PDB file of C-alpha atoms in Angstrom:
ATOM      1  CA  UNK A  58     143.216  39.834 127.847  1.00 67.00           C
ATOM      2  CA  UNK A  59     147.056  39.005 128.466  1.00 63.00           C
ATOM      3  CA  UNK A  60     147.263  37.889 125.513  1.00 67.00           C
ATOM      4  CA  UNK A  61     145.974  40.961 123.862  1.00 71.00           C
ATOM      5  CA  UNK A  62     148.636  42.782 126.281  1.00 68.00           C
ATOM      6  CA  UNK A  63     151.473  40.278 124.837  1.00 65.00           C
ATOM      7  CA  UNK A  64     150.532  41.156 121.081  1.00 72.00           C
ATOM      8  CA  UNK A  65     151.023  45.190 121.247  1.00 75.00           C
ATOM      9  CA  UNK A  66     154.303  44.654 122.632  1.00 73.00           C
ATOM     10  CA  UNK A  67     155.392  42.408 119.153  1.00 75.00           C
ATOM     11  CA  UNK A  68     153.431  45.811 117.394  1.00 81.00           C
ATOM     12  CA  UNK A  69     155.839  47.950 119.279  1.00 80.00           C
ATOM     13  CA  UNK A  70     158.709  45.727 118.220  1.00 78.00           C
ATOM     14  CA  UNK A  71     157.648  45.725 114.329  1.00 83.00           C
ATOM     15  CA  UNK A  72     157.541  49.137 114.225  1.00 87.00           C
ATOM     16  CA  UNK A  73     160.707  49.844 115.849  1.00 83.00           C
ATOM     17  CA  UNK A  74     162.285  47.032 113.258  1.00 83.00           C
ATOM     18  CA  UNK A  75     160.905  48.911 110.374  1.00 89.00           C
ATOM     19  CA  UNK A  76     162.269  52.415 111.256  1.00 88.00           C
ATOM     20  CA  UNK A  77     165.119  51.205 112.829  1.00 84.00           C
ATOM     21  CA  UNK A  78     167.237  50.782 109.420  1.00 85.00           C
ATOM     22  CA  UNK A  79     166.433  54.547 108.657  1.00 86.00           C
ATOM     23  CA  UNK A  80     168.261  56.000 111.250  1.00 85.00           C
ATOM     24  CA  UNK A  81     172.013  56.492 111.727  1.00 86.00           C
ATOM     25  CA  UNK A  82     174.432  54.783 114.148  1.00 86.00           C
ATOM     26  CA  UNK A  83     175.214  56.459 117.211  1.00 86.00           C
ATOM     27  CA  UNK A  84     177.995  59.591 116.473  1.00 88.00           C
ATOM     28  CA  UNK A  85     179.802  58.376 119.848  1.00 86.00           C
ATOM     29  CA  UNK A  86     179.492  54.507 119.077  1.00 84.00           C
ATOM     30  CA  UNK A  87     181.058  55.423 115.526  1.00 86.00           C
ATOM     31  CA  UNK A  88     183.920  57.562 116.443  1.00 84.00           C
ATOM     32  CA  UNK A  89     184.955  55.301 119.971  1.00 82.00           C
ATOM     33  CA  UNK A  90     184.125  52.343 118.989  1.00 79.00           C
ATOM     34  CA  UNK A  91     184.742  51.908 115.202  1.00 82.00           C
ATOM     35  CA  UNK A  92     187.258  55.059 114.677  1.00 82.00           C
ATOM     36  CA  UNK A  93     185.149  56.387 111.531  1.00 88.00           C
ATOM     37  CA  UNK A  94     185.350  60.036 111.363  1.00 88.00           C
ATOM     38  CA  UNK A  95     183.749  60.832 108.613  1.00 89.00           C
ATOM     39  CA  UNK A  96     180.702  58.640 109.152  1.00 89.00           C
ATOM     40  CA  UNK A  97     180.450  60.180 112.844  1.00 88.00           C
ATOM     41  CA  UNK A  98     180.401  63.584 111.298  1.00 88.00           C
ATOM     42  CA  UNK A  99     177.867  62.010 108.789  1.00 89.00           C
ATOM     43  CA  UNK A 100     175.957  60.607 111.963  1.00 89.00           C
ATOM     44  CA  UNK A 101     175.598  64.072 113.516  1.00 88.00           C
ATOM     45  CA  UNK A 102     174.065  65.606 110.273  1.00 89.00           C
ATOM     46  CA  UNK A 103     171.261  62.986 109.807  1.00 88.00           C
ATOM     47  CA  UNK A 104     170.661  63.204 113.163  1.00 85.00           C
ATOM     48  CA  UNK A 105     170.740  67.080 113.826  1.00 84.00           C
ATOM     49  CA  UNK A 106     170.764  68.384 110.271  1.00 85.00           C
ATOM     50  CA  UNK A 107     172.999  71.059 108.703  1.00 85.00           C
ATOM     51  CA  UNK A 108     174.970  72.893 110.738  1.00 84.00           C
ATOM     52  CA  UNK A 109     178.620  73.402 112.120  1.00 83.00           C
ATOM     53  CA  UNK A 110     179.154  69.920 114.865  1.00 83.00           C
ATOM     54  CA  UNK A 111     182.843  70.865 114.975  1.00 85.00           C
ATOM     55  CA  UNK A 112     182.187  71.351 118.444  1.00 86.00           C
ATOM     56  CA  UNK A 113     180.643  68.137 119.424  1.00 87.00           C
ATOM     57  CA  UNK A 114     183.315  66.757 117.284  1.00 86.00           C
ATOM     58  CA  UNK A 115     186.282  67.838 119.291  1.00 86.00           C
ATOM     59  CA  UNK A 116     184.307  67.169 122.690  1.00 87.00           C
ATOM     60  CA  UNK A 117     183.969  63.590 121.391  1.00 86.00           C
ATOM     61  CA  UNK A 118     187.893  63.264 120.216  1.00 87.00           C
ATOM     62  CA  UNK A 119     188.732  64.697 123.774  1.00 86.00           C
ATOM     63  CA  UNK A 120     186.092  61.945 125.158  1.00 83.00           C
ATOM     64  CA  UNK A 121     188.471  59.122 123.023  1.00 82.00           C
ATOM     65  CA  UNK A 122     191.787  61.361 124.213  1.00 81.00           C
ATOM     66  CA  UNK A 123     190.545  60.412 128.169  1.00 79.00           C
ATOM     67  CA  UNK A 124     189.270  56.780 127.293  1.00 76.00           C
ATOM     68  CA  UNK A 125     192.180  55.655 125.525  1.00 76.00           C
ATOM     69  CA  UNK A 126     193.828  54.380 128.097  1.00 70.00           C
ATOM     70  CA  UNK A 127     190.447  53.207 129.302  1.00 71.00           C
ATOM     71  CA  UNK A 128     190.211  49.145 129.700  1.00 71.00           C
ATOM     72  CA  UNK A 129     187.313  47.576 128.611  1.00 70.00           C
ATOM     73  CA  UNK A 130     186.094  45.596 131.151  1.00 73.00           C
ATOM     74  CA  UNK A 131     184.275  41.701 130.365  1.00 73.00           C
ATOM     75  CA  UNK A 132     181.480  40.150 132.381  1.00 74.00           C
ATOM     76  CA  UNK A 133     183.744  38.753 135.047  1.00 80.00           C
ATOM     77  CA  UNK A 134     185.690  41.722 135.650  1.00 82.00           C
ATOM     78  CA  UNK A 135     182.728  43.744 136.246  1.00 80.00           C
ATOM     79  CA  UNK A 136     181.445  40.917 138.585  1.00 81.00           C
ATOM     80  CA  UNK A 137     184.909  41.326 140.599  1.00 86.00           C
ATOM     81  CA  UNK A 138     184.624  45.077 140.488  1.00 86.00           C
ATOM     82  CA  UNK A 139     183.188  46.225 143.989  1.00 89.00           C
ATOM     83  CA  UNK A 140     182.199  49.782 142.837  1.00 88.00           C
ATOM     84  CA  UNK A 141     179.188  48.037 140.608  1.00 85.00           C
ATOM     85  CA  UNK A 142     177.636  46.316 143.301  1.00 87.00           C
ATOM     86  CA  UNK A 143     174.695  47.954 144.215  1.00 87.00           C
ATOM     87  CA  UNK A 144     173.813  48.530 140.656  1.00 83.00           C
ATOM     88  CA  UNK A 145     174.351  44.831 139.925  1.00 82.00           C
ATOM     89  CA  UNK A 146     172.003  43.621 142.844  1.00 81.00           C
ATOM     90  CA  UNK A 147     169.691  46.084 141.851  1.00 76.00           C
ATOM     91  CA  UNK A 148     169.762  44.563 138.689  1.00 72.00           C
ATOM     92  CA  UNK A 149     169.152  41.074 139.947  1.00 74.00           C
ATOM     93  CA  UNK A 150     166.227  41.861 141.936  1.00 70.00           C
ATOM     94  CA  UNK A 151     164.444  42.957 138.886  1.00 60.00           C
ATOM     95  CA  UNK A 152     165.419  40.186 137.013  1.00 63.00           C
ATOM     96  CA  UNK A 153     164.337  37.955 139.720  1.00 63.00           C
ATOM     97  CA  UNK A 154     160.598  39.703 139.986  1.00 56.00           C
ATOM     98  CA  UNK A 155     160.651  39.854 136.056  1.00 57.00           C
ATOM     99  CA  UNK A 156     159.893  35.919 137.150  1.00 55.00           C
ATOM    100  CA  UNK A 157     156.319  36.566 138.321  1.00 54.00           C
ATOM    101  CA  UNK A 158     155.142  37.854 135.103  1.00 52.00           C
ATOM    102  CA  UNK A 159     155.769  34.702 132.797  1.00 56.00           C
ATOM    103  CA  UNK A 160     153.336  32.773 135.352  1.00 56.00           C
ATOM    104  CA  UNK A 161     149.894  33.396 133.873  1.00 59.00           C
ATOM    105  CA  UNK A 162     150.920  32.318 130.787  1.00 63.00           C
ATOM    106  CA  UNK A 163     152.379  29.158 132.505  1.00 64.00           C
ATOM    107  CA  UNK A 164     148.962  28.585 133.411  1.00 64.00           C
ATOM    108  CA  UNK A 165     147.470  28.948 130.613  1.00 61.00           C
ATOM    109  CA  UNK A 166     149.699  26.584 128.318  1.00 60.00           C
ATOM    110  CA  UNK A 167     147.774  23.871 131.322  1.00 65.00           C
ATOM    111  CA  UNK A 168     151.332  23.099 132.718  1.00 67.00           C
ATOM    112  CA  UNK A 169     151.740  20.904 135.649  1.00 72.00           C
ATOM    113  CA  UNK A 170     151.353  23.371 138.604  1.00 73.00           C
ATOM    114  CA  UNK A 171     153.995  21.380 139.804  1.00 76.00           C
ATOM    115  CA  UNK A 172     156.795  21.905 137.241  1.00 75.00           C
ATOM    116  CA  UNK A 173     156.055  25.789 136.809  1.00 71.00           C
ATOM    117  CA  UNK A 174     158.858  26.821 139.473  1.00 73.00           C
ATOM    118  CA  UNK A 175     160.638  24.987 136.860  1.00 78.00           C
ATOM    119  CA  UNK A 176     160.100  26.604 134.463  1.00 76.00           C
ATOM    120  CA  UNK A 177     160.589  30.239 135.922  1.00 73.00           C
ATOM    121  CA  UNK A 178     164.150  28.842 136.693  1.00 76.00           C
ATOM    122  CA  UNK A 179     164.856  27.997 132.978  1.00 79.00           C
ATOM    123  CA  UNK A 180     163.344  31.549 132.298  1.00 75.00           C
ATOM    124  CA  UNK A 181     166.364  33.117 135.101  1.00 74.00           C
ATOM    125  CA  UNK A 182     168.715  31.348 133.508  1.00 80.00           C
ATOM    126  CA  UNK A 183     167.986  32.022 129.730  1.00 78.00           C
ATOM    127  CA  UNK A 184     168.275  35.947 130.806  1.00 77.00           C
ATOM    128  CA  UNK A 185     170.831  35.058 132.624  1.00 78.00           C
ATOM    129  CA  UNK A 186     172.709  33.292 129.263  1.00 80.00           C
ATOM    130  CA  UNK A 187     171.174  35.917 127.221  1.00 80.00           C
ATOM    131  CA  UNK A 188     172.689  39.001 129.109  1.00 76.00           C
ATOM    132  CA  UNK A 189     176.205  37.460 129.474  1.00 77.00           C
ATOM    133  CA  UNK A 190     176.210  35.965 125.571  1.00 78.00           C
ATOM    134  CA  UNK A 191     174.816  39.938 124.863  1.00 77.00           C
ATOM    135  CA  UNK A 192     177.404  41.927 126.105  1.00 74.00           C
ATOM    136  CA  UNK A 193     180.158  39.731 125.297  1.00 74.00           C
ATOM    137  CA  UNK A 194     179.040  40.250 121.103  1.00 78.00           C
ATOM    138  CA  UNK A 195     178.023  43.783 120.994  1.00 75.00           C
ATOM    139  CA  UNK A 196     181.327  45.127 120.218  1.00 71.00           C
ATOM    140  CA  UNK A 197     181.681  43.014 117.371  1.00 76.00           C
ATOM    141  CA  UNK A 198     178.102  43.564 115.718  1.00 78.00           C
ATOM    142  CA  UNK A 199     176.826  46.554 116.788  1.00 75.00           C
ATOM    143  CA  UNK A 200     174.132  47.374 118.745  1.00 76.00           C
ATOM    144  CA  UNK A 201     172.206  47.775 115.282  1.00 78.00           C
ATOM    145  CA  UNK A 202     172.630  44.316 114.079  1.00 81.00           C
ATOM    146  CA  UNK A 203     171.691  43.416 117.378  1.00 81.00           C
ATOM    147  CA  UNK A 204     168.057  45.570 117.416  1.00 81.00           C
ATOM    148  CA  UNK A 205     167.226  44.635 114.516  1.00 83.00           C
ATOM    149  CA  UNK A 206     167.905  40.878 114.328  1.00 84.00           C
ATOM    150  CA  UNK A 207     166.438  40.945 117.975  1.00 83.00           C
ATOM    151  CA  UNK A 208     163.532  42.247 117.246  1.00 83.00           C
ATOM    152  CA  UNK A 209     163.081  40.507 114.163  1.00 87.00           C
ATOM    153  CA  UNK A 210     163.055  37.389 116.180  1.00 88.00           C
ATOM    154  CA  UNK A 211     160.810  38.410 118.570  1.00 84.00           C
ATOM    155  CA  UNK A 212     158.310  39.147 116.961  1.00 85.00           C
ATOM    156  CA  UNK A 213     158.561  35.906 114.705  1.00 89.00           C
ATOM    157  CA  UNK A 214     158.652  34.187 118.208  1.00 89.00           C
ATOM    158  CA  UNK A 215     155.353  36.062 119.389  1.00 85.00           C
ATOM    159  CA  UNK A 216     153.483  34.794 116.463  1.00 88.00           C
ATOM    160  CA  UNK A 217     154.717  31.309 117.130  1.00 90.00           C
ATOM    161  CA  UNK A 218     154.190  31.721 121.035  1.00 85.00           C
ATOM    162  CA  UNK A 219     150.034  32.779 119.947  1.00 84.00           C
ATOM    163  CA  UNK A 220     149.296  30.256 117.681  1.00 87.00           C
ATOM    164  CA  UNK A 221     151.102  27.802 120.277  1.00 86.00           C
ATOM    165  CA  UNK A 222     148.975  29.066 122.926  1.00 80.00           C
ATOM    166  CA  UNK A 223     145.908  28.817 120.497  1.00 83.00           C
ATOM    167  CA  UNK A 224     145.850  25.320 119.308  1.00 84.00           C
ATOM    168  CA  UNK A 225     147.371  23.856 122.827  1.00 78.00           C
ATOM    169  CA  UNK A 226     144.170  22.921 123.749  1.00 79.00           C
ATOM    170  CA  UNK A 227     143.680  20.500 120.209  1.00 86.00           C
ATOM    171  CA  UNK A 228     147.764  19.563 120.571  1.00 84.00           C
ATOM    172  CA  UNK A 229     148.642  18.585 124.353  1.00 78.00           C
ATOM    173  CA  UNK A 230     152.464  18.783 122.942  1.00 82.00           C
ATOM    174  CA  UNK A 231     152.276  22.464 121.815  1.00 81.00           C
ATOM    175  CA  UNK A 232     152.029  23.428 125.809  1.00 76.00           C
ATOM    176  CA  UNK A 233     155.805  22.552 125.919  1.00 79.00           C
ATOM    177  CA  UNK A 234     156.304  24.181 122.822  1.00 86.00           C
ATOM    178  CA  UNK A 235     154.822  27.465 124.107  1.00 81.00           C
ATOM    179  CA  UNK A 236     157.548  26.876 126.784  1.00 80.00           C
ATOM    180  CA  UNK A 237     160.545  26.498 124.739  1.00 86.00           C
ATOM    181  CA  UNK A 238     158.966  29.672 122.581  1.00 87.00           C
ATOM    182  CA  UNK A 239     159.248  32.015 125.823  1.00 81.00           C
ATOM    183  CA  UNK A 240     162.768  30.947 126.163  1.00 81.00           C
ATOM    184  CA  UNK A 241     163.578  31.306 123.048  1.00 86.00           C
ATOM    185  CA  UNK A 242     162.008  35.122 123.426  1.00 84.00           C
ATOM    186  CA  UNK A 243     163.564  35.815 126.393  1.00 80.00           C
ATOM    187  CA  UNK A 244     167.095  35.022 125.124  1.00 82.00           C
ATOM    188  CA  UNK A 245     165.914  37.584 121.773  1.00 83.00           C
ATOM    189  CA  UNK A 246     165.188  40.265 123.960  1.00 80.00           C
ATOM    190  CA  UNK A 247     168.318  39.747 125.809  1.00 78.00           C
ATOM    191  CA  UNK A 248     170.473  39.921 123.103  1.00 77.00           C
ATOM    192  CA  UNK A 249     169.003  42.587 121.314  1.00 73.00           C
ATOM    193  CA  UNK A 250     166.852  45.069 123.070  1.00 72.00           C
TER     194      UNK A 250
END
């Protein structure tokens, strides 16, 4: 019943893609990032309704006061930076045991037992692409474009990766398109969610 397992988690993603429009950008993420005042004070109504945020306000305007001089660091510089280690390793190891859950449906596509290490690898290193790509674009799209475009694609990808896994017993070829189809989700949730 993986596969069952595999389809509630596109549900999950449709419904956050359909709400996701509704609600407002993040007050800090619009005042920090993109300098709009008004729609951070906008931001803080929708999200809190009517009331008096002046005080929020000014904590976030002292928050941009302390950051200013703040660099913002890129992948390699937060590689370098020794402080992040143990939270970057940490991260690794559960990147590298997110590998034994993409096996059973390795199995099932009737891959080669002998190319499914393989595989896993090209999984690493799509999250690997994905997570790097991700953070380096974020700034310039938002994390909203991002969501949303993210989990459109996923679940577009999920209903590929089904009907893949559905007819690959009719189509021998479709098994390596299942493949390509987890990559290709992988690298979605990596640069969105």
């Amino acid at each position: 019943m993986w596969n069952v397992l595999l389809s509630f988690s596109g549900l999950v993603a449709l419904i956050q893609l359909i709400f996701l429009p509704f609600f407002p950008e993040s007050p800090p993420y619009l005042l920090l990032q993109k300098e709009d005042k008004a729609g951070c004070l906008k931001a803080m109504k929708q999200l809190w309704g009517e009331g008096n945020y002046q005080t929020e306000f000014d904590d976030l305007m002292k928050e941009k006061a302390v950051t200013k001089g703040t660099k913002i660091m890129n992948v390699l510089e937060v590689l370098r930076e020794r402080s992040v280690h143990p939270q970057l390793c940490t991260m690794l190891l559960l990147l590298l045991s997110l590998q034994l859950c993409g096996l059973k449906i390795f199995e099932t596509a009737n891959l080669q037992e002998s190319i499914i290490p393989y595989v896993s690898l090209g999984v690493s290193i799509c999250e690997l692409i994905s997570i790097i790509f991700c953070s380096s674009i974020i700034d310039r799209f938002g994390r909203r474009v991002l969501l949303c475009g993210g989990y459109l694609l996923m679940a577009l990808i999920l209903v590929l990766l089904e009907t893949s896994l559905l007819l690959s017993d009719q189509f021998l070829w479709l098994r390596y398109c299942s493949v390509i189809l987890i990559f290709l989700f992988i690298i979605a949730y990596g640069l969105g969610p």
